[in-house]
Coordinates of C-alpha atoms (C1' of nucleotides) and ligand atoms in Angstrom, one line a residue:
Chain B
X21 CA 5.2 -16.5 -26.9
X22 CA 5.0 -13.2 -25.4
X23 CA 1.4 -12.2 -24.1
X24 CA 2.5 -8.7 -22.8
X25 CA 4.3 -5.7 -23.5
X26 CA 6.3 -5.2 -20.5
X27 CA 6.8 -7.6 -18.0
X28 CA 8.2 -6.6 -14.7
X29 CA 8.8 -9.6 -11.8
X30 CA 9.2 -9.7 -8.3
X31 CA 11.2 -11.5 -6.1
X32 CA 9.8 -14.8 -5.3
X33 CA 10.7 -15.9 -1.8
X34 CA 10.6 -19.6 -2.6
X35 CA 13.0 -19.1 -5.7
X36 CA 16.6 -19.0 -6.6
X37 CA 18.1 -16.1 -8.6
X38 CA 18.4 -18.6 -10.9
X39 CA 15.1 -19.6 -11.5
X40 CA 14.2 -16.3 -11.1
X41 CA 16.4 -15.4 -13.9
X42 CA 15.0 -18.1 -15.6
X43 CA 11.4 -17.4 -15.2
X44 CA 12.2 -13.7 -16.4
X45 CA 13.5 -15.0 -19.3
X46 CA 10.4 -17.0 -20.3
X47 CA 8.6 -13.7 -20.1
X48 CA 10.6 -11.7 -21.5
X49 CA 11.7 -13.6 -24.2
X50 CA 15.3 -14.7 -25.1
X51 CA 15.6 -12.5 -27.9
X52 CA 14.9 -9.3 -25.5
X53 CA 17.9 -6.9 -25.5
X54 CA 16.9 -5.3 -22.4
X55 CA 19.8 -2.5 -22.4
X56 CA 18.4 -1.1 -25.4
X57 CA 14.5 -0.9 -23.4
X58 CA 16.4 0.2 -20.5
X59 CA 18.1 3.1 -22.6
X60 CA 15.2 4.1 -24.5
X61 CA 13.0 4.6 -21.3
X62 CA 15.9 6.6 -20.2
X63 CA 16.1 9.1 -23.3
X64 CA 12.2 9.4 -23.2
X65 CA 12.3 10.2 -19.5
X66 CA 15.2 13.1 -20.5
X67 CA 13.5 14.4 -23.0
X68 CA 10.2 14.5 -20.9
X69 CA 12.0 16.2 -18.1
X70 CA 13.2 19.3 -20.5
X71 CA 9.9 19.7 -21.7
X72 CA 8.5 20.4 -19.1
X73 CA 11.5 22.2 -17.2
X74 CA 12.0 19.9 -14.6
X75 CA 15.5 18.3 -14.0
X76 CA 16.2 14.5 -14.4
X77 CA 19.7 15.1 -11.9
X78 CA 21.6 12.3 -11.2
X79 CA 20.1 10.7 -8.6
X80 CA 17.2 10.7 -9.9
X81 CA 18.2 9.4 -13.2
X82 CA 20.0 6.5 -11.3
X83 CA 17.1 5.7 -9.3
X84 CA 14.9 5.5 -12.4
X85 CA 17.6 3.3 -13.9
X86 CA 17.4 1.1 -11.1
X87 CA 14.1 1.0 -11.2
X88 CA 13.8 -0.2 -15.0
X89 CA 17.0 -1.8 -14.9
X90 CA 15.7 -5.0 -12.4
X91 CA 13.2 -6.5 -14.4
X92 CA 10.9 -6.5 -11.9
X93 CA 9.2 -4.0 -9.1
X94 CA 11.7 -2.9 -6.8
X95 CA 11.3 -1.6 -3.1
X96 CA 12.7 1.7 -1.6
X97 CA 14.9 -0.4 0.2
X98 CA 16.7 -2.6 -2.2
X99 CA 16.9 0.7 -4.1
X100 CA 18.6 2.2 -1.0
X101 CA 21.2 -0.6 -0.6
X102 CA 22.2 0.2 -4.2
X103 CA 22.7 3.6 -3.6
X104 CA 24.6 3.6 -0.4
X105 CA 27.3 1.1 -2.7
X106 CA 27.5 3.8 -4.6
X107 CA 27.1 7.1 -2.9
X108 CA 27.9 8.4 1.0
X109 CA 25.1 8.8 3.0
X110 CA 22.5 7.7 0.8
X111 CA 19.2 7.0 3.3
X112 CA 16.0 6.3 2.9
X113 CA 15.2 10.1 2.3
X114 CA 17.2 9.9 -0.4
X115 CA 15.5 7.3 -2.4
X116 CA 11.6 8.5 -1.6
X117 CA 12.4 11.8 -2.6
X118 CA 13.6 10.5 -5.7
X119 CA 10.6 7.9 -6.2
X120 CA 8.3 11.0 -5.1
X121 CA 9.4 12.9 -8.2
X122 CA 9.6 9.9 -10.6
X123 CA 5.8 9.3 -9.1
X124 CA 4.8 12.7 -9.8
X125 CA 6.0 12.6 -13.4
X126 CA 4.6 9.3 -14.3
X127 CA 8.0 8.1 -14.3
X128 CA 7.5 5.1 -12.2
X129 CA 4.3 3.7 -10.7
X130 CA 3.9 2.1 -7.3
X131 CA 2.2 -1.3 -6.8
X132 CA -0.3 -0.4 -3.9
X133 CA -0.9 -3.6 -2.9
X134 CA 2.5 -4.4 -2.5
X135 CA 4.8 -1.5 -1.9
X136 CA 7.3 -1.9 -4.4
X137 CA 8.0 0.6 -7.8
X138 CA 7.7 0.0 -11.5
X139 CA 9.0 2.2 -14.6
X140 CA 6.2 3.5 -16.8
X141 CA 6.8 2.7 -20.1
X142 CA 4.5 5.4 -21.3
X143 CA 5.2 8.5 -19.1
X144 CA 4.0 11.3 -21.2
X145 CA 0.4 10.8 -20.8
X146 CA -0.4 10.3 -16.7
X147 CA -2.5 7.7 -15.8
X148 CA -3.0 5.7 -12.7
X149 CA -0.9 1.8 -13.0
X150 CA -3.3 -1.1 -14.7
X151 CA -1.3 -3.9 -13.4
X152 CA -1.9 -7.8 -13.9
X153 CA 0.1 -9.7 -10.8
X154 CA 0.6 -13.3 -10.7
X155 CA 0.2 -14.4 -7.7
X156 CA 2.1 -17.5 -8.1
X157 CA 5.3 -16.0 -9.7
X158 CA 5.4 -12.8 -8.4
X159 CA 5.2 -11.4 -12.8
X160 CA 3.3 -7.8 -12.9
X161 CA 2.5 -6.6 -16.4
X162 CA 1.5 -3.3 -17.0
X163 CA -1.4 -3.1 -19.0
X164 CA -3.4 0.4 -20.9
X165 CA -6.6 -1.4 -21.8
X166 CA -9.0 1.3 -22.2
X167 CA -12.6 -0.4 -21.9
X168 CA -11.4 -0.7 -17.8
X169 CA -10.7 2.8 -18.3
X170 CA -14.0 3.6 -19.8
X171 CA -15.8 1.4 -17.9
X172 CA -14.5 3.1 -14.7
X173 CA -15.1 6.1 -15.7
X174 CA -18.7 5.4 -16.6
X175 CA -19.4 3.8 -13.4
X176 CA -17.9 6.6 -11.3
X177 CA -20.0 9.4 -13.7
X178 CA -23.4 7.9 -12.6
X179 CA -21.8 8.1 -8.8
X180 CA -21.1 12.0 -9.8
X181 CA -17.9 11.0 -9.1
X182 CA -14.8 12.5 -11.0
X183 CA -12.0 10.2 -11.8
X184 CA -8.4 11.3 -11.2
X185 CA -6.0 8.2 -10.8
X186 CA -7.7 4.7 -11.3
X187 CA -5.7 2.3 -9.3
X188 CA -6.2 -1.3 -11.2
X189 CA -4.2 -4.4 -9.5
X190 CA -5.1 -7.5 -11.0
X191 CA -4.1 -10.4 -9.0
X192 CA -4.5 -13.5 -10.7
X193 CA -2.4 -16.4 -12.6
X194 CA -0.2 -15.7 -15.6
X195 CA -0.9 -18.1 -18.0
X196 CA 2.5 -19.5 -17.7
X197 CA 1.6 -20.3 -14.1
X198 CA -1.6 -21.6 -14.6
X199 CA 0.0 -24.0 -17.3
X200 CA 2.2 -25.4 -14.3
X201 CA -1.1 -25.7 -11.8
X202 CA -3.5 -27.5 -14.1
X203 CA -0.3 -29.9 -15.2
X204 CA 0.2 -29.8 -11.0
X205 CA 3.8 -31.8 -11.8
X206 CA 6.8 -30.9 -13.4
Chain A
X7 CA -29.1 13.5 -1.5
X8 CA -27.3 9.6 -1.2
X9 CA -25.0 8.9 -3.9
X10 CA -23.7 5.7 -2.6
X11 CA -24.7 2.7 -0.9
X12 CA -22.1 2.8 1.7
X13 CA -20.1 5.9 2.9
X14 CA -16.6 5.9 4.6
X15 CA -14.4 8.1 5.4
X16 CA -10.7 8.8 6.1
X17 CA -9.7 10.8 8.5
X18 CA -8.8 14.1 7.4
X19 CA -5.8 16.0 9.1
X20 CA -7.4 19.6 8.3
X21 CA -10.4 18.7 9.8
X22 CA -11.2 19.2 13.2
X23 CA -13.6 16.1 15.0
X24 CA -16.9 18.0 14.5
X25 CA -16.1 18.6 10.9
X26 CA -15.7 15.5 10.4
X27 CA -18.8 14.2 11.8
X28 CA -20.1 17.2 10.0
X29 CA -19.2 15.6 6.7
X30 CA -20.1 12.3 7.7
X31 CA -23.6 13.2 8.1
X32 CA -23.6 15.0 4.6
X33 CA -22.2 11.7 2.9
X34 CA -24.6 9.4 4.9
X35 CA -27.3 11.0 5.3
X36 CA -28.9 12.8 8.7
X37 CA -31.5 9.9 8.8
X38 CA -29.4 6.9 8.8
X39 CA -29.6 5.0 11.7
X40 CA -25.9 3.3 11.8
X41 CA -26.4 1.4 15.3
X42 CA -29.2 -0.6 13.0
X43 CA -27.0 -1.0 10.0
X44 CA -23.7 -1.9 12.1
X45 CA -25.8 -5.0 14.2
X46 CA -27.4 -6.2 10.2
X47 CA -23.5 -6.6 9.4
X48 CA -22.6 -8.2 12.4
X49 CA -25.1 -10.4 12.6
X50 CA -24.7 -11.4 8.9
X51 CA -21.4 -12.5 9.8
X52 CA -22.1 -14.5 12.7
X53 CA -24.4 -15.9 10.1
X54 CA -21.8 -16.6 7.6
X55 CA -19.4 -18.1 10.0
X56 CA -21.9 -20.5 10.8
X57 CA -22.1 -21.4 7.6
X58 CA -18.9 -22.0 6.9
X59 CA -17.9 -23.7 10.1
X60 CA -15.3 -20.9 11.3
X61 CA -15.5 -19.2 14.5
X62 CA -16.4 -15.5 15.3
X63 CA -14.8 -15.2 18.2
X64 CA -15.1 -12.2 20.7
X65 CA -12.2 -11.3 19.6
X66 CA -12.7 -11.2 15.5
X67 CA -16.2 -10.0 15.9
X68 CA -15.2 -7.0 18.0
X69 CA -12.8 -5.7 15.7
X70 CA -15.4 -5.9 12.9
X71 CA -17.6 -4.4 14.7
X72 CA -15.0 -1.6 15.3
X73 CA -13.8 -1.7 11.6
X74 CA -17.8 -1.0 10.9
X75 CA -18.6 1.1 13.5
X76 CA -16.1 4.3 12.6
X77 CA -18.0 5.2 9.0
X78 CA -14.6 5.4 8.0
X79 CA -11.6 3.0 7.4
X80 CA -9.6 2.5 10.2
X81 CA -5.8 1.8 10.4
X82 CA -5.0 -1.4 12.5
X83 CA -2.8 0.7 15.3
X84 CA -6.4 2.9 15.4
X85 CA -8.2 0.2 16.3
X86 CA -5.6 -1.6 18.4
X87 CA -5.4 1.5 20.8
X88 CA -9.4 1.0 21.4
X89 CA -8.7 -2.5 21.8
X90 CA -5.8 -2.1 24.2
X91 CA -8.5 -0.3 26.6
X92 CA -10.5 -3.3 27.0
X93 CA -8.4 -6.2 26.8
X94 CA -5.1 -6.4 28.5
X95 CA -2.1 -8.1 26.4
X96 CA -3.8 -6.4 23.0
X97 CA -0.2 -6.0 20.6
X98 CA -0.2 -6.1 16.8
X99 CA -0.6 -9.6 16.4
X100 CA -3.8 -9.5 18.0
X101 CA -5.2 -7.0 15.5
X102 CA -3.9 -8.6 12.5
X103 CA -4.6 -11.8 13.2
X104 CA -8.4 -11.0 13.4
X105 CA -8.3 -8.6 9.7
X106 CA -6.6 -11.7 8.7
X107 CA -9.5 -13.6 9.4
X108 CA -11.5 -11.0 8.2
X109 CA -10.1 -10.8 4.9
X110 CA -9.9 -14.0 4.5
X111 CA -13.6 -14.5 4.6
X112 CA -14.5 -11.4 2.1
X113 CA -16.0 -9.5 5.7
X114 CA -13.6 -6.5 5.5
X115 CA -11.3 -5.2 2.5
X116 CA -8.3 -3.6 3.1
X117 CA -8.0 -0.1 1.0
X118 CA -3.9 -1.0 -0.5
X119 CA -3.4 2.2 -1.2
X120 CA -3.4 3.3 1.6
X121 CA -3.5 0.8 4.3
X122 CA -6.6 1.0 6.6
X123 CA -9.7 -1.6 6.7
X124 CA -13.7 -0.8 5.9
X125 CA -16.4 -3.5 6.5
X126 CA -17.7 -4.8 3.4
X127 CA -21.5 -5.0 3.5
X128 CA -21.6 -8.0 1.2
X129 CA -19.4 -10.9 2.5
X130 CA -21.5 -13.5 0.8
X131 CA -20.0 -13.2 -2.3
X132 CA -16.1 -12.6 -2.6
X133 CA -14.7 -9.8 -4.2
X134 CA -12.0 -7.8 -4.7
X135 CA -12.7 -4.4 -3.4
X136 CA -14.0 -1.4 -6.0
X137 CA -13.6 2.0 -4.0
X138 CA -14.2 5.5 -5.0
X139 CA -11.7 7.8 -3.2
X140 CA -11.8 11.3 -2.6
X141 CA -8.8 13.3 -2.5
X142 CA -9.5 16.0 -0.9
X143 CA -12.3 14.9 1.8
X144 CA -11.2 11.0 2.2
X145 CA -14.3 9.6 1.7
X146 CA -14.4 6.0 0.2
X147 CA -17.5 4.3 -1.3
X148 CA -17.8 0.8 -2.4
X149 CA -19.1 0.0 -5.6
X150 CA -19.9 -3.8 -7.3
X151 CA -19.8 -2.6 -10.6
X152 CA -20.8 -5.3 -12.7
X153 CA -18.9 -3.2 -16.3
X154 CA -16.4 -3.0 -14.5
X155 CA -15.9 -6.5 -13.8
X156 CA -16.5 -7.3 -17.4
X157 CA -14.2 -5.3 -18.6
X158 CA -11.1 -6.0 -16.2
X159 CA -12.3 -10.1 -17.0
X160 CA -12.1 -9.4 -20.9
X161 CA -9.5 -7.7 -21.2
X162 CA -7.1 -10.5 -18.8
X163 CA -8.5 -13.2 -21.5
X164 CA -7.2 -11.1 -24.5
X165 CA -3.9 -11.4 -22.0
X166 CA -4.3 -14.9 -20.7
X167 CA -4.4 -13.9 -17.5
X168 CA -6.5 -15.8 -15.0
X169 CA -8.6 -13.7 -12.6
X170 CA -8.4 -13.8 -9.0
X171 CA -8.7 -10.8 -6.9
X172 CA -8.7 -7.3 -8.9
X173 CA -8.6 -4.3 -6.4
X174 CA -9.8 -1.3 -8.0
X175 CA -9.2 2.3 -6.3
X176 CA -10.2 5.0 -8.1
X177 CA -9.1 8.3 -6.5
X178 CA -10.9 11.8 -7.5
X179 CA -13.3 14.0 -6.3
X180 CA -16.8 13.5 -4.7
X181 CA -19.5 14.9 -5.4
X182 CA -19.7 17.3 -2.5
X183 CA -16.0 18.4 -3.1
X184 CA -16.1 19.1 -6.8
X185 CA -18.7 21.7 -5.6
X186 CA -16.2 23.0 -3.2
X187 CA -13.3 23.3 -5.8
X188 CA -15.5 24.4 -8.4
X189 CA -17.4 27.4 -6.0
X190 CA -13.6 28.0 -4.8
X191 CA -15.3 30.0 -2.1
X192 CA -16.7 28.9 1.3
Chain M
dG15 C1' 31.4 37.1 -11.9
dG16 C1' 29.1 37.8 -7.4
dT17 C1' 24.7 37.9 -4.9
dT18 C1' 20.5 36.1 -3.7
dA19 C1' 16.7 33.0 -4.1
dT20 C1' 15.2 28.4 -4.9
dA21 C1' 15.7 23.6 -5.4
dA22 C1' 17.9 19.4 -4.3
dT23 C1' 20.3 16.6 -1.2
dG24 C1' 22.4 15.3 3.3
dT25 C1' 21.7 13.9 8.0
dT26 C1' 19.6 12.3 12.1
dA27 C1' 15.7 10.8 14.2
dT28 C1' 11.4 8.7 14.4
dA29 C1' 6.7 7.3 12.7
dT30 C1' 3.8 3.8 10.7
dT31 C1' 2.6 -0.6 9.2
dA32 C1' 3.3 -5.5 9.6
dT33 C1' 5.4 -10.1 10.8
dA34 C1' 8.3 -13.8 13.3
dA35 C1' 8.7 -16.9 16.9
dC36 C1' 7.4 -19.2 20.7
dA37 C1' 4.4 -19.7 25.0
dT38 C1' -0.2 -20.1 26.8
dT39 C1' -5.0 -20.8 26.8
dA40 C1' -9.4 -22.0 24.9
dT41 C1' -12.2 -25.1 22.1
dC42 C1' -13.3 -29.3 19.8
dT43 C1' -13.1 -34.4 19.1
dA44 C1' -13.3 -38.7 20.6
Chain F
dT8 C1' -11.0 -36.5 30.5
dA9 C1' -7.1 -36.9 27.3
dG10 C1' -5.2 -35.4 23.3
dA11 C1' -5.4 -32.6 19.1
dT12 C1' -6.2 -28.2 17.1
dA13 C1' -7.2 -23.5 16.9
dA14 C1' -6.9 -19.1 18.9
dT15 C1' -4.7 -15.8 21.5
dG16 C1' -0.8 -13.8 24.5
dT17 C1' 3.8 -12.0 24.5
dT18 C1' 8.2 -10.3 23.1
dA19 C1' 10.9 -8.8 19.7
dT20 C1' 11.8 -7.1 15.3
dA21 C1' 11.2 -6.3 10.2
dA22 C1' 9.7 -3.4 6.5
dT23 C1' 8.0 0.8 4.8
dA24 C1' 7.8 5.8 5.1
dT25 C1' 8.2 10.6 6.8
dA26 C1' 9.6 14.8 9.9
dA27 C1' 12.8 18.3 10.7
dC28 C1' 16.5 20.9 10.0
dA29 C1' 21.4 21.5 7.9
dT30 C1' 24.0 21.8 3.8
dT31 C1' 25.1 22.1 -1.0
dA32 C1' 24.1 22.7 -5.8
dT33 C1' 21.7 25.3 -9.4
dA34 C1' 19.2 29.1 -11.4
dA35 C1' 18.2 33.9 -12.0
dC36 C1' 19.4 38.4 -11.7
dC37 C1' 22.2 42.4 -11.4
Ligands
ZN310 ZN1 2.2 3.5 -16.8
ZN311 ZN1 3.0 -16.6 -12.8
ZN312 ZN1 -16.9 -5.7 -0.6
ZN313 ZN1 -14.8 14.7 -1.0

DNA sequence: GGTTATAATGTTATATTATAACATTATCTA
DNA sequence: TAGATAATGTTATAATATAACATTATAACC
């Protein structure tokens, strides 16, 4: 049963890659053919780069692939130790430039409350990251629900406030994870 | 004219010290008495402490009142520098071990994104922190919007999702600064 | 195509924010 | 007062991010 669109996890210190893996899968879903999402975003991010006459260079591309490509929010630095596999004197310049750009674009959004990056699976319009973040597993989902975005903006109107990026982190239990508290075994 | 509760501010590097007081004033208002306001909140935590059987210890309820005292966030390396003045030994740890605390008991939020610590005035209650955030002055007001509680809670059920702490962070333009942008001049 | 301007990246160094690990001191309980 | 627990001191280092300037790639123009 899938309860969000996109599900993006991070690394959970008391869990192997394997049940990482596992864990991703269950959110996911089996059936997910994640090269084809991984692609897509890809293309989009292309085509959204000609439009408006910016370039998508290689570096850039790579990082954003990287980016989508884990399944999960990824920081500068395990970016970085990619790169500098891949290409000489790749340093931590390298990778925030990129991320700055992918940021600036809607590209990739960055979990403030915990420093790593996410790709944007809906780039074209900007919009600040509504995020739901297990706290248990480490699973972020983004989400687009517009009553929070009305509701924000209603409350920051009667403040005379106007609204640029709303920053929403949810922290919380995903359902799977609340399954596995209320059973407490297992 | 007050169009918030509570008024912080960043510090902003284009602004000289007097400026910034300047500003201050404007957002809290020239009659606000903040030596009565900053002992309320300190005395409604020794308060709450009490209650719940933790200690406020010199230590913690210095740098609260510190945290409090700047009408503005404050990074932890700001207020260790105050603190390594009056207490010799004062490192890191000794900062964060008291926001720990802090947090912990709902007396300060920390803004995520972008790192530094504002008193909450309502402790009694826990809450994840609603703050507007202007871009171009730095000034940070907290709500309690009650719709936008709702909202965030109703849409997590349609996903399942079990609520815990939602941070919301909604950057813009104040009130005072939209006037500046829009008048372009002065 | 060659020239010049601009954008992107490389490179080195350092700033900022936060935590680990273990020793010492203060406070509480009995 | 002895022993347990909580708080703080102390040293070192981890994790995240930016500054500053050199070099290289790309674009725009002639
Ligand atoms: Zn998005
Ligand atoms: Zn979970
Ligand atoms: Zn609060
Ligand atoms: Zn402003």
């Amino acid at each position: 049963m899938l309860y969000y669109n996109i599900i993006y996890r991070f690394p959970f210190p008391g869990f192997t890659p394997m049940q990482q893996a596992a864990q991703t899968m269950t959110f996911m879903g089996s059936g997910h053919d994640h090269s084809h999402c991984l692609n897509e975003a890809l293309d989009r991010a292309a085509a959204l780069c000609t439009k408006r006459g910016v370039r998508l260079t290689t570096l850039r591309r790579r990082v954003l692939e990287l980016v989508w490509g884990g399944h999960r929010p990824l920081g500068a630095y395990d970016i970085l130790d990619t790169l500098k596999a891949e290409r000489r004197g790749a340093a931590p310049p390298t990778v925030y430039r990129a991320l700055d750009f992918l940021l600036a674009h809607g590209l990739v959004h960055r979990i403030e409350s915990q420093n790593p990056f996410v790709g944007c699976p809906d780039p074209d319009k900007p919009h600040g990251g509504q995020f739901l973040i297990c706290r248990t597993c480490g699973m972020a989902a983004e989400l687009n629900d517009s009553g929070v975005d009305q509701a924000i903006r209603k409350s920051a109107k009667k403040a005379g406030f106007s609204v640029g990026r709303p920053i929403i982190e949810i922290q919380g239990l995903c359902p799977h994870c609340q399954d596995n508290v209320e059973g407490e075994g297992e």
